[in-house]
XYZ file of C-alpha atoms in Angstrom:
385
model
C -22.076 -17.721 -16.212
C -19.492 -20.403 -14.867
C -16.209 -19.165 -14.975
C -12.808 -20.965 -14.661
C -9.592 -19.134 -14.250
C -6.640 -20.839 -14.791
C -3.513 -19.732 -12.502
C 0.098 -20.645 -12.609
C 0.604 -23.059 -9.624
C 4.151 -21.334 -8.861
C 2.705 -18.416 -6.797
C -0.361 -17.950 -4.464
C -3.426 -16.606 -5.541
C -3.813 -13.718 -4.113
C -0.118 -13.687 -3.801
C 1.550 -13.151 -0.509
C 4.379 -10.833 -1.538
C 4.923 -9.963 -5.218
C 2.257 -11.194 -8.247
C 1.174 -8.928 -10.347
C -0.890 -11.596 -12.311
C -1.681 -13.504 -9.304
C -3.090 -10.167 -7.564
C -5.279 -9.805 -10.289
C -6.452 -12.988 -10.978
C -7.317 -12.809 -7.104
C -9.140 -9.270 -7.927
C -11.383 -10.738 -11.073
C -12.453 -14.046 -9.338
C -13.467 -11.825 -6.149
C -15.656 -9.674 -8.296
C -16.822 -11.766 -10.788
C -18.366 -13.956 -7.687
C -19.959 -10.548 -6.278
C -21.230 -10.096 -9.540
C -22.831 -13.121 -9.344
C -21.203 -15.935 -11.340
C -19.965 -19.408 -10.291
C -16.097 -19.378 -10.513
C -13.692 -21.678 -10.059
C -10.091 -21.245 -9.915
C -7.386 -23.293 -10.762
C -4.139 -22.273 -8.942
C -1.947 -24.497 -5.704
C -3.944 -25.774 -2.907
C -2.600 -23.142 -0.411
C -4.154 -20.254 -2.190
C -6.813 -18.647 -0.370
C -9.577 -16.613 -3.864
C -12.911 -15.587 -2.800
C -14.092 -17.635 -5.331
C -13.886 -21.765 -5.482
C -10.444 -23.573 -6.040
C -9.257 -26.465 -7.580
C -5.813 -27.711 -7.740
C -3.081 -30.518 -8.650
C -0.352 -29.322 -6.057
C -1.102 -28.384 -2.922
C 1.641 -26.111 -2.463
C 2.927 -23.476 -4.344
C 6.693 -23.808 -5.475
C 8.529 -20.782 -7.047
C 10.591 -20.390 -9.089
C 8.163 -22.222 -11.912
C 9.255 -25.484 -13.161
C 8.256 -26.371 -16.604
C 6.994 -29.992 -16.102
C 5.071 -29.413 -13.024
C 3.230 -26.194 -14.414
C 2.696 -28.159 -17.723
C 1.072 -30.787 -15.088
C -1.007 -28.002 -13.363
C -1.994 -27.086 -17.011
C -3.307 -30.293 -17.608
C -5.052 -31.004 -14.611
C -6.953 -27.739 -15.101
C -8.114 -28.719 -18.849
C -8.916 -31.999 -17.881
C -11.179 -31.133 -14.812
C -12.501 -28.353 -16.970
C -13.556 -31.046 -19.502
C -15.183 -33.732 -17.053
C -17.348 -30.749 -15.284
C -21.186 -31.893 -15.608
C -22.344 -28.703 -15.358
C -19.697 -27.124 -18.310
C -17.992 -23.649 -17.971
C -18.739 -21.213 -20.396
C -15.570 -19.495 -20.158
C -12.175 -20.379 -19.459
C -10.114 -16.941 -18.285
C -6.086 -17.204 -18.254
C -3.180 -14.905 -18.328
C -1.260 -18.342 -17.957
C 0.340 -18.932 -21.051
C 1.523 -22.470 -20.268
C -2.632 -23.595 -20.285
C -2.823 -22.359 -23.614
C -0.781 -25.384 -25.175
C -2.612 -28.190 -23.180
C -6.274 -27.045 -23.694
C -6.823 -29.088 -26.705
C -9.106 -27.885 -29.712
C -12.728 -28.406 -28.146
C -12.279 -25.812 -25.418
C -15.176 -23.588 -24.120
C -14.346 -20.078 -24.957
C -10.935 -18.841 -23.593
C -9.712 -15.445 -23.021
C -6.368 -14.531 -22.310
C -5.008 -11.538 -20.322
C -1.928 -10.000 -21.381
C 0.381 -8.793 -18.543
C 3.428 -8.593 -20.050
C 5.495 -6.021 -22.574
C 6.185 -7.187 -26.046
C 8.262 -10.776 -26.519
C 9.130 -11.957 -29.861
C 8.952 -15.721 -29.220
C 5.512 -15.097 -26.946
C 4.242 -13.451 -29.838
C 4.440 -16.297 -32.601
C 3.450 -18.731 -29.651
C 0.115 -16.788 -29.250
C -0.389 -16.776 -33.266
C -0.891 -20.579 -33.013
C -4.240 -20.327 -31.228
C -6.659 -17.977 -33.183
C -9.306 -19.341 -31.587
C -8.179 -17.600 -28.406
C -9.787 -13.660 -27.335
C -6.610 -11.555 -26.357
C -7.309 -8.732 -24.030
C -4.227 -6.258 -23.122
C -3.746 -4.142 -20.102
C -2.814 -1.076 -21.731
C -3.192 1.393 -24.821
C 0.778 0.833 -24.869
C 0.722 -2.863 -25.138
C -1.867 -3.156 -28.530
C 0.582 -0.207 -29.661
C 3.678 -2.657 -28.954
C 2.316 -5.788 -30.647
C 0.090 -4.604 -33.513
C 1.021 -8.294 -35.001
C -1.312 -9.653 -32.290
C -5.568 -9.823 -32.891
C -5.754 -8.314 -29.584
C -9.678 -7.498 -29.204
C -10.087 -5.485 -26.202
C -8.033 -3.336 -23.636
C -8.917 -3.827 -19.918
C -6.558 -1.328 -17.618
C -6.263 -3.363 -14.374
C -8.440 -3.071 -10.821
C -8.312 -3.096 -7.466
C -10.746 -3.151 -4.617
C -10.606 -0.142 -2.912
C -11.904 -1.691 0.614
C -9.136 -3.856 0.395
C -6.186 -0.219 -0.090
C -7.895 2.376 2.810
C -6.499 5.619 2.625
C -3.234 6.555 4.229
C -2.081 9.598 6.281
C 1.447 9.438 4.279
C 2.752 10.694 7.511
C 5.798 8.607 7.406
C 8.170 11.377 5.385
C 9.574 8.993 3.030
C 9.074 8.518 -0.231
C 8.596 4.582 -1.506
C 9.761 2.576 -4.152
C 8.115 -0.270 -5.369
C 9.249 -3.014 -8.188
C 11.596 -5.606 -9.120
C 16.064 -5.202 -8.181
C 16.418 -5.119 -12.068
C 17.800 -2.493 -14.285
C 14.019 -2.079 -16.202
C 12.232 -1.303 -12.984
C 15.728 1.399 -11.794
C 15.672 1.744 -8.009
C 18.826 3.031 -8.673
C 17.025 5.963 -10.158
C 14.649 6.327 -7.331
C 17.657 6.416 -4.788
C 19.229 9.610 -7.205
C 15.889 11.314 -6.711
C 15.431 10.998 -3.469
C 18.611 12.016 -2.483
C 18.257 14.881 -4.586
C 14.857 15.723 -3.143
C 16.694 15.850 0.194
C 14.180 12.483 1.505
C 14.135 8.975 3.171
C 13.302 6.265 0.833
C 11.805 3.025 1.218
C 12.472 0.521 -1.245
C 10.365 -2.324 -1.771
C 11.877 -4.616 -3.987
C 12.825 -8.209 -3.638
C 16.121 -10.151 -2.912
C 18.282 -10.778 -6.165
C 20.341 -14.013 -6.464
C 24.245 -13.969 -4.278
C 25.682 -12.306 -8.061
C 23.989 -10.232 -10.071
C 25.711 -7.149 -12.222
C 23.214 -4.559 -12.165
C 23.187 -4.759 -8.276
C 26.835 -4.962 -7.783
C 27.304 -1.910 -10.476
C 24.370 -0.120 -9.794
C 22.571 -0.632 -6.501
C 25.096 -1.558 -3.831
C 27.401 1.687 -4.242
C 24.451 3.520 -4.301
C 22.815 1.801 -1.024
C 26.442 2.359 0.651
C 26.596 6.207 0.438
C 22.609 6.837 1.223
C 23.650 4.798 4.596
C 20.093 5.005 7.003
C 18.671 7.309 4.392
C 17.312 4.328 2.144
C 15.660 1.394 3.679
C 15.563 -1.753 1.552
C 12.830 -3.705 1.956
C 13.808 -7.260 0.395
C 10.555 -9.432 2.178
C 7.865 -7.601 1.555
C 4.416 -9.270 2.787
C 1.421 -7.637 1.475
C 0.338 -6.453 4.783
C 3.826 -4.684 4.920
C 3.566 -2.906 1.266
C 0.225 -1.455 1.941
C 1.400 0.308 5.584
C 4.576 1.435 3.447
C 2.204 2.931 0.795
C -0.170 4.119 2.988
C 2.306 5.939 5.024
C 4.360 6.774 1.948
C 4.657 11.041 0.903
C 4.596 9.391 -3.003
C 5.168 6.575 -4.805
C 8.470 7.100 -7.055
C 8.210 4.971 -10.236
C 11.603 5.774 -12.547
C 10.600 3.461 -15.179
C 13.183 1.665 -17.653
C 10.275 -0.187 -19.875
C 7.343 -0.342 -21.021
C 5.642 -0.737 -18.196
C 2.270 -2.417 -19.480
C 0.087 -2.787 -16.500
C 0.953 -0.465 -13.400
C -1.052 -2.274 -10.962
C 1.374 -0.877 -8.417
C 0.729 2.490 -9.912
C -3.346 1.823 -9.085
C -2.039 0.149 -5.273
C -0.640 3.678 -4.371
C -3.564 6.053 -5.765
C -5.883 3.655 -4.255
C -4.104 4.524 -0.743
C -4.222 8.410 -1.706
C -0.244 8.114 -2.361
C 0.506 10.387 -5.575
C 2.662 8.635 -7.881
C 5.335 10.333 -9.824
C 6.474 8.514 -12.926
C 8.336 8.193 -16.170
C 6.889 8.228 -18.729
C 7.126 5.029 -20.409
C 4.276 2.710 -20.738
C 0.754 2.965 -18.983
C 1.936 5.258 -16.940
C 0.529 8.135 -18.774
C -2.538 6.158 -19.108
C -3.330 5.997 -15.730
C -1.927 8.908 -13.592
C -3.812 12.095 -14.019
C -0.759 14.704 -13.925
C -1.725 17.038 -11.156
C -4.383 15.041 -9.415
C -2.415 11.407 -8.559
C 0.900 12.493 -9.730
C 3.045 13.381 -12.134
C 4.458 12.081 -15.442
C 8.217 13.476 -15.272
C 11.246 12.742 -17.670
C 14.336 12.269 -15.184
C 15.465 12.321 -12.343
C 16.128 15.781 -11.772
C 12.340 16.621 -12.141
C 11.061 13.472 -10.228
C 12.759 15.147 -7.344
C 11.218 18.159 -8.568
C 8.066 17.216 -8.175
C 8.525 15.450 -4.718
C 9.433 18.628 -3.122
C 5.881 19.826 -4.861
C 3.668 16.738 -3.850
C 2.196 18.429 -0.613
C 0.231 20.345 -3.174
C -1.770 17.336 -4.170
C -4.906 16.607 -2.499
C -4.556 12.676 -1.280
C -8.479 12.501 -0.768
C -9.014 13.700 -4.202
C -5.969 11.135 -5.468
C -7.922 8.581 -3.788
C -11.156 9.353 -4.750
C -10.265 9.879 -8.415
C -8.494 6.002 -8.182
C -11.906 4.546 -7.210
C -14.172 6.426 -9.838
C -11.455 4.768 -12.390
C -9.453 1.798 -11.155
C -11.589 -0.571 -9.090
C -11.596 -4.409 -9.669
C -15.608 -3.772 -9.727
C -15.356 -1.806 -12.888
C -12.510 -4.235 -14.301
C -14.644 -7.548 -13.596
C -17.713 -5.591 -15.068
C -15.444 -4.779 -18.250
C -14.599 -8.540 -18.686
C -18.229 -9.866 -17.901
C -19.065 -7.598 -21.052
C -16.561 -9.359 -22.817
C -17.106 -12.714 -22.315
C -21.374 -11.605 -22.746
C -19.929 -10.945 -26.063
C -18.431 -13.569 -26.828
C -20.583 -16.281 -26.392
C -22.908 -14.139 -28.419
C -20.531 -14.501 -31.488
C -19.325 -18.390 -30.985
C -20.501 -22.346 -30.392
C -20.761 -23.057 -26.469
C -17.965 -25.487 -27.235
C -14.822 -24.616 -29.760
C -14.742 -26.435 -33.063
C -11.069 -26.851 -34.045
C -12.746 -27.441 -37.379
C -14.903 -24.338 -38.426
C -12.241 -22.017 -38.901
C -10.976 -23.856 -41.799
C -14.778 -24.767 -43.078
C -15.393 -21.051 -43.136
C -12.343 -19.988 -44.845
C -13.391 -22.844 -47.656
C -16.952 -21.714 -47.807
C -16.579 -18.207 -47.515
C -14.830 -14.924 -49.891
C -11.568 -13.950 -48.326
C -12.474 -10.706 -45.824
C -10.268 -7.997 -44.489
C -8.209 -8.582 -41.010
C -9.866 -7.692 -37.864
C -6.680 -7.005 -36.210
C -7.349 -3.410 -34.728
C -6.547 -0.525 -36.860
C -4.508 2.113 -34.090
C -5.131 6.023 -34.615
C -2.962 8.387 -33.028
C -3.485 10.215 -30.245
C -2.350 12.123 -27.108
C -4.775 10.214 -24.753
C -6.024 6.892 -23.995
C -7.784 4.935 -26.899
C -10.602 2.996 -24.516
C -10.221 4.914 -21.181
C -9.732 2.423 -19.533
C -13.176 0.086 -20.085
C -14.079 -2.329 -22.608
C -13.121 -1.713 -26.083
C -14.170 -4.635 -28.442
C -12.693 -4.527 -32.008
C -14.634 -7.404 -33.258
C -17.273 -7.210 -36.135
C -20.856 -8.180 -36.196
């Protein structure tokens, strides 16, 4: 197949420090070449895929501004459009390249990395045409309004995450300075669990409320105990995971795809986490971590973590969360979705169907309850024959 993904030209792809759509963006095209196909991606010149790339701006410019992504956005379609040799998929999680693809694009799916949003939700309702594939059990649960058709937990490669020693006696934190990700929380249980932290997050703007409130008291009383890490490069996370006695993830949200989660069992670093979100989904409690409610037992279980095997953490993250098995999940899904459609969209048929054709039930997915995962974490289709 020829593939094009479709990037945000704000951040690098892979990204240098933080990206969690970036990083996997980076992850699919790598695979998805290995696999085989002929991919192109569409990000800022000074990204560096393993796949082809094709781009407006040369450089990457962060924070996003709207006109020159919706410039990127256009660029993209329009290349897309004038290929000889035409794609047979177009692959985003860039919601921006939804609005400027027009209504004769080749079959587009779109990767959901984010948890619920109200307005995001009736801006995706205005393309039906488009296949919506979620990270997590917990996001389909969180936006049953959405004809989301398939759940694809994230991937990593593991040759790219070796295993660490976790000989440095601290435990890490990894995430954003915000009050949803709570590194305040991870500096309570670290303290209380009598350890070193090392928090990873980035640098917040000169005045910001939960920082004043939350983290700078906190970072004045732990003194050398906690090490903040504001400019993290991706060289620098790994060694801190690597080296890292756990991974402490206090949660705040719905956390909906926990690629850092899959970073530190990759590494052989158990993760302890709330549990709120994927986590449940994706640590094995006991084997890569634990699923905890507070503070109190986070600490808990850091004093316990020695009992964990990191080879078996490590070796349990492969068998489940490589980029291999994600790409291999979405080559199934676009497989099946050329099957089921035109090469090229016709804005048109939807409505010549609905005139031509008895009024059918929804396909939107009907959820069952349950204690574990609803797909395990591989391709789940809902469509119909």
């Amino acid at each position: 197949m020829r593939i094009a993904l479709v990037a945000s030209s704000a951040v690098t792809v892979p990204p240098k420090a933080f990206g969690g759509a970036e990083l996997f963006t980076a992850e699919l095209g790598k695979m998805l070449t290995r696999l085989g196909h002929d991919v192109v991606l569409y990000a800022s010149g000074d990204s560096r895929p393993q796949c082809g790339l094709r781009y407006r701006f040369p450089v990457a410019e962060a924070p996003a501004e709207q006109q020159r992504e919706l410039r990127h956005a256009a660029y993209a379609w329009r290349d897309i459009a004038s290929q000889a040799r035409p794609f047979d998929v177009v692959h985003t999680s860039y919601a921006p390249a939804l609005a400027v693809g027009g209504g004769t694009r080749p079959a587009t799916v779109f990767t959901l990395h984010h948890d619920r949003d109200e307005a995001l939700q009736q801006y995706y309702a205005d393309f039906p045409d488009v296949c919506y594939v979620a990270m997590s059990d917990t996001q389909v649960q969180r936006m049953p309004d959405l004809d989301i058709h398939a759940v694809v937990h994230g991937g990593l490669d593991p040759d790219a995450h070796p295993a660490g020693s976790g000989s440095g006696g601290y435990c890490a934190f990894l995430g954003k300075m915000k009050r949803e990700s709570a590194p305040h929380v991870a500096v309570d249980a670290a303290r209380l669990a009598g350890v070193r932290l090392q928090l990873g997050a980035a640098q917040v703007p000169a005045s910001d409320e939960y920082f004043d409130e939350e983290m700078m008291p906190r970072l004045d009383a732990a003194g050398s105990a906690v090490e903040w890490l504001a400019d993290l490069s991706a060289d620098r996370k790994l060694r801190m995971l690597q080296n890292a006695r756990a991974l402490l993830m206090p949660l705040d949200f719905e956390e909906p795809s926990g690629l850092s989660i899959i970073e530190s069992m990759l590494v052989g670093t158990p993760v302890i986490a709330f549990a709120r979100g994927c986590a449940a989904e994706l640590i094995e409690d006991g084997v890569t971590g634990f699923v905890v409610a507070n503070a109190a037992e986070m600490a808990a279980r850091v004093k316990q973590i020695g009992a964990l095997s990191r080879s078996r953490c490590r070796a349990r993250a492969v068998e489940r969360w490589s980029s291999m098995r994600m790409a291999s999940a979405y080559e199934g899904i676009y497989e099946d979705l050329l099957r089921r459609r035109p090469r090229r969209y016709d804005a048109a048929a939807p409505a010549r169907a609905a005139l031509a054709a008895p009024a059918r039930r929804s396909h939107a997915p009907t959820l069952h309850a349950s204690s574990s995962p609803l797909w395990s974490g591989g391709f789940s289709p809902f469509w119909e024959a």
